[in-house]
Amino acid sequence: MRKNFKAVFLAAAMVGGVLIAGAPPATAAPSQNVSVAPSASKPVPHPVIAEYKGRKINLAEGWQGAQTCTELPGGAVHCYDTFEQADADTARFMAARAGSNDVAKYTAPSQKRNGGSGVARAGKVQDCSADYWCLYDGPNYSGPHLQFFDPGTKELSDWGFRDRVSSVYRIIVNYPLNYGGAHLIDYRSWPVADRDIALTGGYLEDEFPDLSRLSYPGGGNWDNKADAVKVWRG
């Protein structure tokens, strides 16, 4: 009896071993939350929320009619229907930040010709607040535009402005505020290196009225190529 029990036990163990050996290895179920880490050239999006006409808008989803969007020092973003509105708001903010009542000091030179104080350079009509980097949708400083002040890399897709920059302008009015420079960046897929062009070079202003005139590495030009702008201050 004991012999028979042992034989049965051994036979069952052998069968079980065959089943286990013949079974495919167990695999985990696919995760529904698997994410692929972005490459250095594909930053995680962080849409910019701006204040426009008393409400919040996501610039990555569209400007909803705004023509000028300004990054105020400290990170707040305001959008406006006209540059005149943007410049007046920016000048007030900058003057208050400096503890000054001289708002005209922080107004764009192009606006000073129309009743403000100060002397503007002849022929300058760019809509760009003093001491800001301004990026325009069209050539010759036309179309909707962005105004950046704080240093750092601005991912233009977050601002609804990727592959849209056709001209760039900056004028230095308050030199201590505006020492530094900027670069345009075009992200490329590996193994091609990202493209980068410095925009600094002028003494009191930097003028790039038509990026189609700036040659692009490997051929072509910089018009509607920028994925990001990097601002630095000394």
mmCIF file of C-alpha atoms in Angstrom:
data_model
loop_
_atom_site.group_PDB
_atom_site.id
_atom_site.type_symbol
_atom_site.label_atom_id
_atom_site.label_comp_id
_atom_site.label_asym_id
_atom_site.label_seq_id
_atom_site.Cartn_x
_atom_site.Cartn_y
_atom_site.Cartn_z
ATOM 1 C CA MET A 1 0.000 0.000 0.000
ATOM 2 C CA ARG A 2 2.766 2.398 0.941
ATOM 3 C CA LYS A 3 4.602 1.445 -2.263
ATOM 4 C CA ASN A 4 1.554 2.179 -4.363
ATOM 5 C CA PHE A 5 1.042 5.540 -2.655
ATOM 6 C CA LYS A 6 4.664 6.439 -3.319
ATOM 7 C CA ALA A 7 4.352 5.463 -6.950
ATOM 8 C CA VAL A 8 1.229 7.563 -7.369
ATOM 9 C CA PHE A 9 2.918 10.509 -5.672
ATOM 10 C CA LEU A 10 5.981 10.269 -7.923
ATOM 11 C CA ALA A 11 3.838 9.980 -11.026
ATOM 12 C CA ALA A 12 1.857 13.078 -10.062
ATOM 13 C CA ALA A 13 5.027 15.030 -9.376
ATOM 14 C CA MET A 14 6.417 14.082 -12.771
ATOM 15 C CA VAL A 15 3.232 15.152 -14.528
ATOM 16 C CA GLY A 16 3.232 18.421 -12.617
ATOM 17 C CA GLY A 17 6.839 19.035 -13.543
ATOM 18 C CA VAL A 18 6.071 18.494 -17.195
ATOM 19 C CA LEU A 19 3.176 20.943 -17.022
ATOM 20 C CA ILE A 20 5.267 23.567 -15.277
ATOM 21 C CA ALA A 21 8.219 23.125 -17.622
ATOM 22 C CA GLY A 22 6.011 23.260 -20.674
ATOM 23 C CA ALA A 23 4.056 26.334 -19.617
ATOM 24 C CA PRO A 24 5.106 29.717 -21.101
ATOM 25 C CA PRO A 25 6.713 32.157 -18.670
ATOM 26 C CA ALA A 26 4.275 34.440 -16.894
ATOM 27 C CA THR A 27 4.257 38.077 -18.015
ATOM 28 C CA ALA A 28 2.837 41.152 -16.355
ATOM 29 C CA ALA A 29 -0.240 42.742 -17.889
ATOM 30 C CA PRO A 30 0.539 45.844 -19.995
ATOM 31 C CA SER A 31 0.360 49.008 -17.912
ATOM 32 C CA GLN A 32 -2.136 51.643 -18.970
ATOM 33 C CA ASN A 33 0.044 54.367 -17.475
ATOM 34 C CA VAL A 34 3.300 53.645 -19.258
ATOM 35 C CA SER A 35 5.007 56.860 -20.322
ATOM 36 C CA VAL A 36 8.056 57.387 -22.452
ATOM 37 C CA ALA A 37 10.541 59.873 -21.073
ATOM 38 C CA PRO A 38 10.960 62.760 -23.504
ATOM 39 C CA SER A 39 14.340 63.436 -25.045
ATOM 40 C CA ALA A 40 16.180 66.641 -24.304
ATOM 41 C CA SER A 41 14.794 68.007 -27.566
ATOM 42 C CA LYS A 42 11.185 67.195 -26.693
ATOM 43 C CA PRO A 43 10.395 68.983 -23.436
ATOM 44 C CA VAL A 44 7.265 68.151 -21.478
ATOM 45 C CA PRO A 45 4.609 70.745 -22.360
ATOM 46 C CA HIS A 46 3.605 73.281 -19.734
ATOM 47 C CA PRO A 47 0.892 75.423 -21.327
ATOM 48 C CA VAL A 48 1.016 79.086 -20.385
ATOM 49 C CA ILE A 49 -2.109 80.510 -18.772
ATOM 50 C CA ALA A 50 -2.557 84.216 -19.458
ATOM 51 C CA GLU A 51 -4.985 86.879 -18.309
ATOM 52 C CA TYR A 52 -6.988 88.354 -21.192
ATOM 53 C CA LYS A 53 -10.071 90.570 -20.888
ATOM 54 C CA GLY A 54 -10.595 89.527 -17.292
ATOM 55 C CA ARG A 55 -10.439 85.790 -17.929
ATOM 56 C CA LYS A 56 -7.795 83.085 -18.107
ATOM 57 C CA ILE A 57 -6.805 81.604 -21.464
ATOM 58 C CA ASN A 58 -4.456 78.780 -22.382
ATOM 59 C CA LEU A 59 -2.069 80.189 -24.972
ATOM 60 C CA ALA A 60 -1.119 76.706 -26.175
ATOM 61 C CA GLU A 61 -4.711 76.339 -27.377
ATOM 62 C CA GLY A 62 -4.895 79.733 -29.094
ATOM 63 C CA TRP A 63 -4.820 83.444 -28.311
ATOM 64 C CA GLN A 64 -8.577 84.011 -28.741
ATOM 65 C CA GLY A 65 -8.085 87.289 -30.580
ATOM 66 C CA ALA A 66 -5.252 88.775 -28.507
ATOM 67 C CA GLN A 67 -2.555 90.551 -30.489
ATOM 68 C CA THR A 68 0.155 91.059 -27.864
ATOM 69 C CA CYS A 69 1.046 88.774 -24.966
ATOM 70 C CA THR A 70 3.580 89.963 -22.391
ATOM 71 C CA GLU A 71 5.541 88.056 -19.777
ATOM 72 C CA LEU A 72 5.800 90.457 -16.857
ATOM 73 C CA PRO A 73 8.805 90.180 -14.535
ATOM 74 C CA GLY A 74 8.010 87.476 -12.027
ATOM 75 C CA GLY A 75 6.096 85.213 -14.400
ATOM 76 C CA ALA A 76 2.603 86.681 -14.761
ATOM 77 C CA VAL A 77 1.374 86.776 -18.373
ATOM 78 C CA HIS A 78 -1.095 89.352 -19.715
ATOM 79 C CA CYS A 79 -2.557 89.563 -23.225
ATOM 80 C CA TYR A 80 -4.108 92.551 -24.973
ATOM 81 C CA ASP A 81 -6.003 93.587 -28.092
ATOM 82 C CA THR A 82 -3.524 96.329 -28.957
ATOM 83 C CA PHE A 83 0.124 97.035 -28.329
ATOM 84 C CA GLU A 84 -0.761 100.410 -26.820
ATOM 85 C CA GLN A 85 -2.669 98.605 -24.052
ATOM 86 C CA ALA A 86 0.208 96.203 -23.532
ATOM 87 C CA ASP A 87 2.844 98.931 -23.378
ATOM 88 C CA ALA A 88 0.878 101.080 -20.927
ATOM 89 C CA ASP A 89 0.346 98.114 -18.600
ATOM 90 C CA THR A 90 3.950 97.006 -18.882
ATOM 91 C CA ALA A 91 5.275 100.515 -18.211
ATOM 92 C CA ARG A 92 3.108 100.875 -15.104
ATOM 93 C CA PHE A 93 4.254 97.490 -13.834
ATOM 94 C CA MET A 94 7.942 98.211 -14.455
ATOM 95 C CA ALA A 95 7.768 101.653 -12.834
ATOM 96 C CA ALA A 96 6.022 100.302 -9.758
ATOM 97 C CA ARG A 97 8.558 97.483 -9.543
ATOM 98 C CA ALA A 98 11.365 100.065 -9.550
ATOM 99 C CA GLY A 99 9.578 102.243 -6.986
ATOM 100 C CA SER A 100 9.285 105.044 -9.524
ATOM 101 C CA ASN A 101 6.466 107.330 -10.619
ATOM 102 C CA ASP A 102 8.160 107.959 -13.964
ATOM 103 C CA VAL A 103 6.033 105.627 -16.084
ATOM 104 C CA ALA A 104 7.224 107.283 -19.314
ATOM 105 C CA LYS A 105 10.737 106.021 -18.591
ATOM 106 C CA TYR A 106 9.516 102.481 -19.167
ATOM 107 C CA THR A 107 7.378 103.204 -22.224
ATOM 108 C CA ALA A 108 8.401 102.036 -25.686
ATOM 109 C CA PRO A 109 10.178 104.768 -27.689
ATOM 110 C CA SER A 110 7.701 104.304 -30.557
ATOM 111 C CA GLN A 111 4.931 105.342 -28.173
ATOM 112 C CA LYS A 112 6.817 108.350 -26.821
ATOM 113 C CA ARG A 113 6.511 110.036 -30.204
ATOM 114 C CA ASN A 114 2.757 110.078 -29.707
ATOM 115 C CA GLY A 115 2.611 112.322 -26.670
ATOM 116 C CA GLY A 116 4.927 110.682 -24.142
ATOM 117 C CA SER A 117 8.192 112.093 -22.932
ATOM 118 C CA GLY A 118 11.554 111.115 -24.312
ATOM 119 C CA VAL A 119 13.135 111.118 -27.734
ATOM 120 C CA ALA A 120 12.547 108.301 -30.172
ATOM 121 C CA ARG A 121 14.877 107.383 -32.973
ATOM 122 C CA ALA A 122 13.719 108.512 -36.366
ATOM 123 C CA GLY A 123 11.763 105.944 -38.301
ATOM 124 C CA LYS A 124 11.343 103.471 -35.457
ATOM 125 C CA VAL A 125 7.804 102.145 -35.359
ATOM 126 C CA GLN A 126 8.278 98.703 -33.825
ATOM 127 C CA ASP A 127 5.612 97.705 -31.341
ATOM 128 C CA CYS A 128 7.924 96.483 -28.609
ATOM 129 C CA SER A 129 8.007 97.528 -24.961
ATOM 130 C CA ALA A 130 11.274 98.977 -23.709
ATOM 131 C CA ASP A 131 13.823 96.419 -22.485
ATOM 132 C CA TYR A 132 11.852 93.410 -23.719
ATOM 133 C CA TRP A 133 12.635 90.800 -26.343
ATOM 134 C CA CYS A 134 9.793 90.867 -28.873
ATOM 135 C CA LEU A 135 8.992 87.980 -31.249
ATOM 136 C CA TYR A 136 6.619 88.628 -34.164
ATOM 137 C CA ASP A 137 4.451 86.344 -36.234
ATOM 138 C CA GLY A 138 5.148 88.314 -39.412
ATOM 139 C CA PRO A 139 8.178 89.953 -41.044
ATOM 140 C CA ASN A 140 9.038 93.604 -40.403
ATOM 141 C CA TYR A 141 7.651 93.411 -36.858
ATOM 142 C CA SER A 142 4.091 92.706 -37.940
ATOM 143 C CA GLY A 143 1.311 90.462 -36.698
ATOM 144 C CA PRO A 144 0.673 89.128 -33.183
ATOM 145 C CA HIS A 145 3.749 89.189 -30.994
ATOM 146 C CA LEU A 146 5.227 87.964 -27.718
ATOM 147 C CA GLN A 147 7.220 90.068 -25.253
ATOM 148 C CA PHE A 148 9.691 88.330 -22.918
ATOM 149 C CA PHE A 149 11.554 89.792 -19.972
ATOM 150 C CA ASP A 150 12.607 87.126 -17.454
ATOM 151 C CA PRO A 151 15.680 84.990 -18.210
ATOM 152 C CA GLY A 152 15.267 81.333 -19.075
ATOM 153 C CA THR A 153 14.262 79.073 -21.955
ATOM 154 C CA LYS A 154 10.731 79.692 -23.225
ATOM 155 C CA GLU A 155 9.183 76.711 -25.019
ATOM 156 C CA LEU A 156 7.180 78.426 -27.741
ATOM 157 C CA SER A 157 4.683 75.565 -28.083
ATOM 158 C CA ASP A 158 3.550 76.427 -24.539
ATOM 159 C CA TRP A 159 2.841 79.948 -25.760
ATOM 160 C CA GLY A 160 1.070 78.932 -28.965
ATOM 161 C CA PHE A 161 3.974 80.345 -30.985
ATOM 162 C CA ARG A 162 6.041 77.393 -32.169
ATOM 163 C CA ASP A 163 7.347 77.716 -35.754
ATOM 164 C CA ARG A 164 5.808 81.188 -36.028
ATOM 165 C CA VAL A 165 8.645 83.634 -35.393
ATOM 166 C CA SER A 166 9.427 85.735 -38.465
ATOM 167 C CA SER A 167 11.072 88.811 -36.912
ATOM 168 C CA VAL A 168 12.650 89.790 -33.601
ATOM 169 C CA TYR A 169 13.354 93.155 -31.976
ATOM 170 C CA ARG A 170 14.735 94.583 -28.741
ATOM 171 C CA ILE A 171 15.533 98.150 -27.734
ATOM 172 C CA ILE A 172 17.561 99.044 -24.659
ATOM 173 C CA VAL A 173 16.140 102.026 -22.802
ATOM 174 C CA ASN A 174 17.053 101.181 -19.204
ATOM 175 C CA TYR A 175 20.432 99.562 -19.701
ATOM 176 C CA PRO A 176 20.844 97.928 -16.262
ATOM 177 C CA LEU A 177 17.549 96.094 -16.796
ATOM 178 C CA ASN A 178 18.390 94.785 -20.210
ATOM 179 C CA TYR A 179 22.006 93.679 -20.208
ATOM 180 C CA GLY A 180 22.182 90.215 -21.759
ATOM 181 C CA GLY A 181 21.045 88.493 -24.913
ATOM 182 C CA ALA A 182 18.842 85.868 -26.487
ATOM 183 C CA HIS A 183 19.033 82.791 -28.707
ATOM 184 C CA LEU A 184 16.526 81.110 -30.988
ATOM 185 C CA ILE A 185 16.531 77.314 -30.829
ATOM 186 C CA ASP A 186 15.205 74.786 -33.327
ATOM 187 C CA TYR A 187 14.944 71.288 -31.872
ATOM 188 C CA ARG A 188 16.097 68.446 -34.095
ATOM 189 C CA SER A 189 15.807 64.680 -33.769
ATOM 190 C CA TRP A 190 18.882 62.641 -32.830
ATOM 191 C CA PRO A 191 21.504 62.276 -34.241
ATOM 192 C CA VAL A 192 21.103 65.762 -35.733
ATOM 193 C CA ALA A 193 22.091 68.462 -33.224
ATOM 194 C CA ASP A 194 19.652 71.183 -32.254
ATOM 195 C CA ARG A 195 20.131 74.450 -34.132
ATOM 196 C CA ASP A 196 20.868 77.652 -32.240
ATOM 197 C CA ILE A 197 21.382 81.248 -33.302
ATOM 198 C CA ALA A 198 22.433 84.179 -31.130
ATOM 199 C CA LEU A 199 20.383 87.360 -31.515
ATOM 200 C CA THR A 200 22.668 89.709 -29.632
ATOM 201 C CA GLY A 201 24.891 92.148 -31.393
ATOM 202 C CA GLY A 202 23.440 95.632 -31.378
ATOM 203 C CA TYR A 203 24.562 98.338 -28.968
ATOM 204 C CA LEU A 204 21.220 99.905 -28.059
ATOM 205 C CA GLU A 205 18.982 97.644 -30.083
ATOM 206 C CA ASP A 206 18.867 94.310 -31.847
ATOM 207 C CA GLU A 207 16.986 94.284 -35.132
ATOM 208 C CA PHE A 208 15.979 91.204 -37.104
ATOM 209 C CA PRO A 209 13.160 92.377 -39.381
ATOM 210 C CA ASP A 210 13.107 89.282 -41.584
ATOM 211 C CA LEU A 211 14.373 85.908 -40.355
ATOM 212 C CA SER A 212 14.170 84.566 -43.902
ATOM 213 C CA ARG A 213 17.391 86.512 -44.440
ATOM 214 C CA LEU A 214 19.213 84.592 -41.713
ATOM 215 C CA SER A 215 20.832 81.445 -43.093
ATOM 216 C CA TYR A 216 20.037 78.137 -41.412
ATOM 217 C CA PRO A 217 22.710 75.430 -40.886
ATOM 218 C CA GLY A 218 22.489 72.941 -43.718
ATOM 219 C CA GLY A 219 20.458 75.225 -45.968
ATOM 220 C CA GLY A 220 17.332 77.339 -45.817
ATOM 221 C CA ASN A 221 16.648 80.130 -43.339
ATOM 222 C CA TRP A 222 15.350 80.782 -39.830
ATOM 223 C CA ASP A 223 11.851 81.967 -40.769
ATOM 224 C CA ASN A 224 9.179 80.009 -38.838
ATOM 225 C CA LYS A 225 11.792 77.616 -37.431
ATOM 226 C CA ALA A 226 12.058 78.539 -33.741
ATOM 227 C CA ASP A 227 10.838 76.043 -31.155
ATOM 228 C CA ALA A 228 12.199 78.006 -28.196
ATOM 229 C CA VAL A 229 13.843 81.283 -27.230
ATOM 230 C CA LYS A 230 16.461 81.494 -24.507
ATOM 231 C CA VAL A 231 16.848 84.831 -22.720
ATOM 232 C CA TRP A 232 19.807 85.534 -20.461
ATOM 233 C CA ARG A 233 20.741 88.531 -18.381
ATOM 234 C CA GLY A 234 24.120 89.449 -17.014
#
